[in-house]
Short mmCIF file of C-alpha atoms in Angstrom, two decimals:
data_model
loop_
_atom_site.label_atom_id
_atom_site.label_comp_id
_atom_site.label_asym_id
_atom_site.label_seq_id
_atom_site.Cartn_x
_atom_site.Cartn_y
_atom_site.Cartn_z
CA MET A 1 0.00 0.00 0.00
CA GLU A 2 1.43 3.35 -1.01
CA ASN A 3 1.13 6.27 1.39
CA LYS A 4 -0.22 9.55 0.14
CA ASN A 5 1.41 11.87 2.67
CA CYS A 6 3.14 12.01 6.00
CA TRP A 7 2.25 14.93 8.29
CA LEU A 8 3.53 16.27 11.59
CA VAL A 9 0.56 17.08 13.82
CA ARG A 10 0.48 18.66 17.28
CA SER A 11 -2.58 17.36 19.08
CA THR A 12 -3.79 15.30 21.99
CA TYR A 13 -3.75 11.59 21.39
CA THR A 14 -4.14 8.72 23.81
CA LYS A 15 -3.64 5.11 22.82
CA PRO A 16 -7.09 3.50 23.06
CA THR A 17 -8.02 0.50 25.14
CA GLU A 18 -9.17 -2.65 23.34
CA THR A 19 -12.81 -1.47 23.40
CA GLN A 20 -12.20 2.09 22.19
CA LYS A 21 -11.71 3.52 18.73
CA SER A 22 -8.38 5.15 18.06
CA ILE A 23 -9.26 8.82 17.58
CA LEU A 24 -7.12 11.87 16.90
CA THR A 25 -8.78 15.09 18.03
CA CYS A 26 -8.13 18.65 16.98
CA ALA A 27 -9.42 21.55 19.05
CA PHE A 28 -10.38 24.51 16.91
CA LYS A 29 -13.41 26.68 16.40
CA PRO A 30 -16.20 26.49 15.41
CA GLU A 31 -18.04 24.05 17.60
CA TYR A 32 -19.92 22.46 14.72
CA SER A 33 -19.04 20.26 11.76
CA LEU A 34 -16.96 21.62 8.88
CA GLU A 35 -17.69 18.57 6.72
CA SER A 36 -17.86 19.30 2.97
CA MET A 37 -16.58 22.87 3.47
CA ASN A 38 -13.74 24.16 1.30
CA SER A 39 -11.04 26.49 2.65
CA GLY A 40 -13.03 29.64 1.84
CA GLU A 41 -16.13 28.36 3.60
CA ILE A 42 -14.05 27.33 6.62
CA SER A 43 -12.52 30.81 6.73
CA ASP A 44 -16.00 32.39 6.53
CA ALA A 45 -17.19 30.16 9.38
CA LEU A 46 -14.24 31.25 11.52
CA ILE A 47 -14.85 34.92 10.71
CA ALA A 48 -18.43 34.39 11.92
CA GLU A 49 -16.92 33.04 15.16
CA GLY A 50 -15.10 36.36 15.62
CA LEU A 51 -11.60 35.41 14.51
CA THR A 52 -9.55 38.03 12.66
CA GLY A 53 -6.01 38.74 11.51
CA VAL A 54 -3.26 36.29 12.36
CA ASN A 55 -5.57 34.21 14.57
CA LEU A 56 -7.95 33.77 11.63
CA SER A 57 -5.12 32.83 9.28
CA ILE A 58 -3.67 30.22 11.64
CA ALA A 59 -7.04 28.74 12.62
CA SER A 60 -8.20 28.59 8.98
CA SER A 61 -5.02 26.79 7.94
CA ILE A 62 -5.24 24.26 10.77
CA ALA A 63 -8.95 23.58 10.22
CA ASP A 64 -8.61 23.25 6.43
CA PHE A 65 -5.62 20.92 6.87
CA PHE A 66 -7.50 18.71 9.37
CA VAL A 67 -10.74 18.65 7.36
CA ASN A 68 -9.48 18.61 3.76
CA GLY A 69 -5.72 18.09 3.72
CA ILE A 70 -5.40 14.87 5.67
CA GLN A 71 -6.62 11.84 3.73
CA ILE A 72 -7.27 8.18 4.54
CA ASP A 73 -4.01 6.17 4.52
CA ASP A 74 -1.89 9.24 5.35
CA ILE A 75 0.64 8.75 8.13
CA LEU A 76 0.62 11.25 11.01
CA VAL A 77 3.51 11.84 13.35
CA VAL A 78 1.71 13.17 16.42
CA ALA A 79 3.53 15.41 18.86
CA ASN A 80 1.38 14.98 21.93
CA LYS A 81 0.38 18.14 23.85
CA ASN A 82 -0.36 16.20 27.05
CA THR A 83 2.82 14.11 27.06
CA PRO A 84 5.51 15.96 25.07
CA GLU A 85 8.02 13.17 25.70
CA LEU A 86 5.90 10.84 23.49
CA ILE A 87 5.63 10.83 19.72
CA ASN A 88 2.90 8.68 18.17
CA LEU A 89 2.92 7.33 14.63
CA VAL A 90 -0.61 6.66 13.32
CA ARG A 91 -2.30 5.88 10.00
CA VAL A 92 -5.53 7.72 9.14
CA ILE A 93 -8.38 5.23 8.62
CA GLY A 94 -11.41 7.52 8.84
CA ASP A 95 -12.74 10.68 7.28
CA TYR A 96 -13.08 13.94 9.19
CA ASP A 97 -15.94 13.90 11.68
CA TYR A 98 -17.36 16.20 14.32
CA ASP A 99 -18.41 14.68 17.66
CA ASP A 100 -21.46 16.63 18.84
CA LYS A 101 -21.38 15.12 22.35
CA GLU A 102 -17.76 16.08 23.00
CA SER A 103 -17.70 19.18 20.71
CA ILE A 104 -14.47 18.02 19.05
CA HIS A 105 -13.22 17.59 15.51
CA THR A 106 -11.89 14.05 14.96
CA ARG A 107 -10.21 11.59 12.62
CA GLU A 108 -10.17 7.86 13.26
CA VAL A 109 -6.58 6.57 13.21
#
């Protein structure tokens, strides 16, 4: 199987137990799904959330990357925010999703 891309991602990731799905989360506004949005629509959504200037630029780039840039079969090198001494290597196996209960943007890995 040929990999499409390999990305370095800074996020929170915890190795799942046997009964859990392996999920990578990304915390960014807005607190609703960005599914099927292109980069311009994501930027417009973040403007509606009150982001401007550099904050808007950074948040738009991160959100667009997480929603549209990462693809199934990509490899992610995850620098973990909670445990900086750990680096996780994961393969993306699921499309972008938004978890309404937890209010988080996710990818199954």
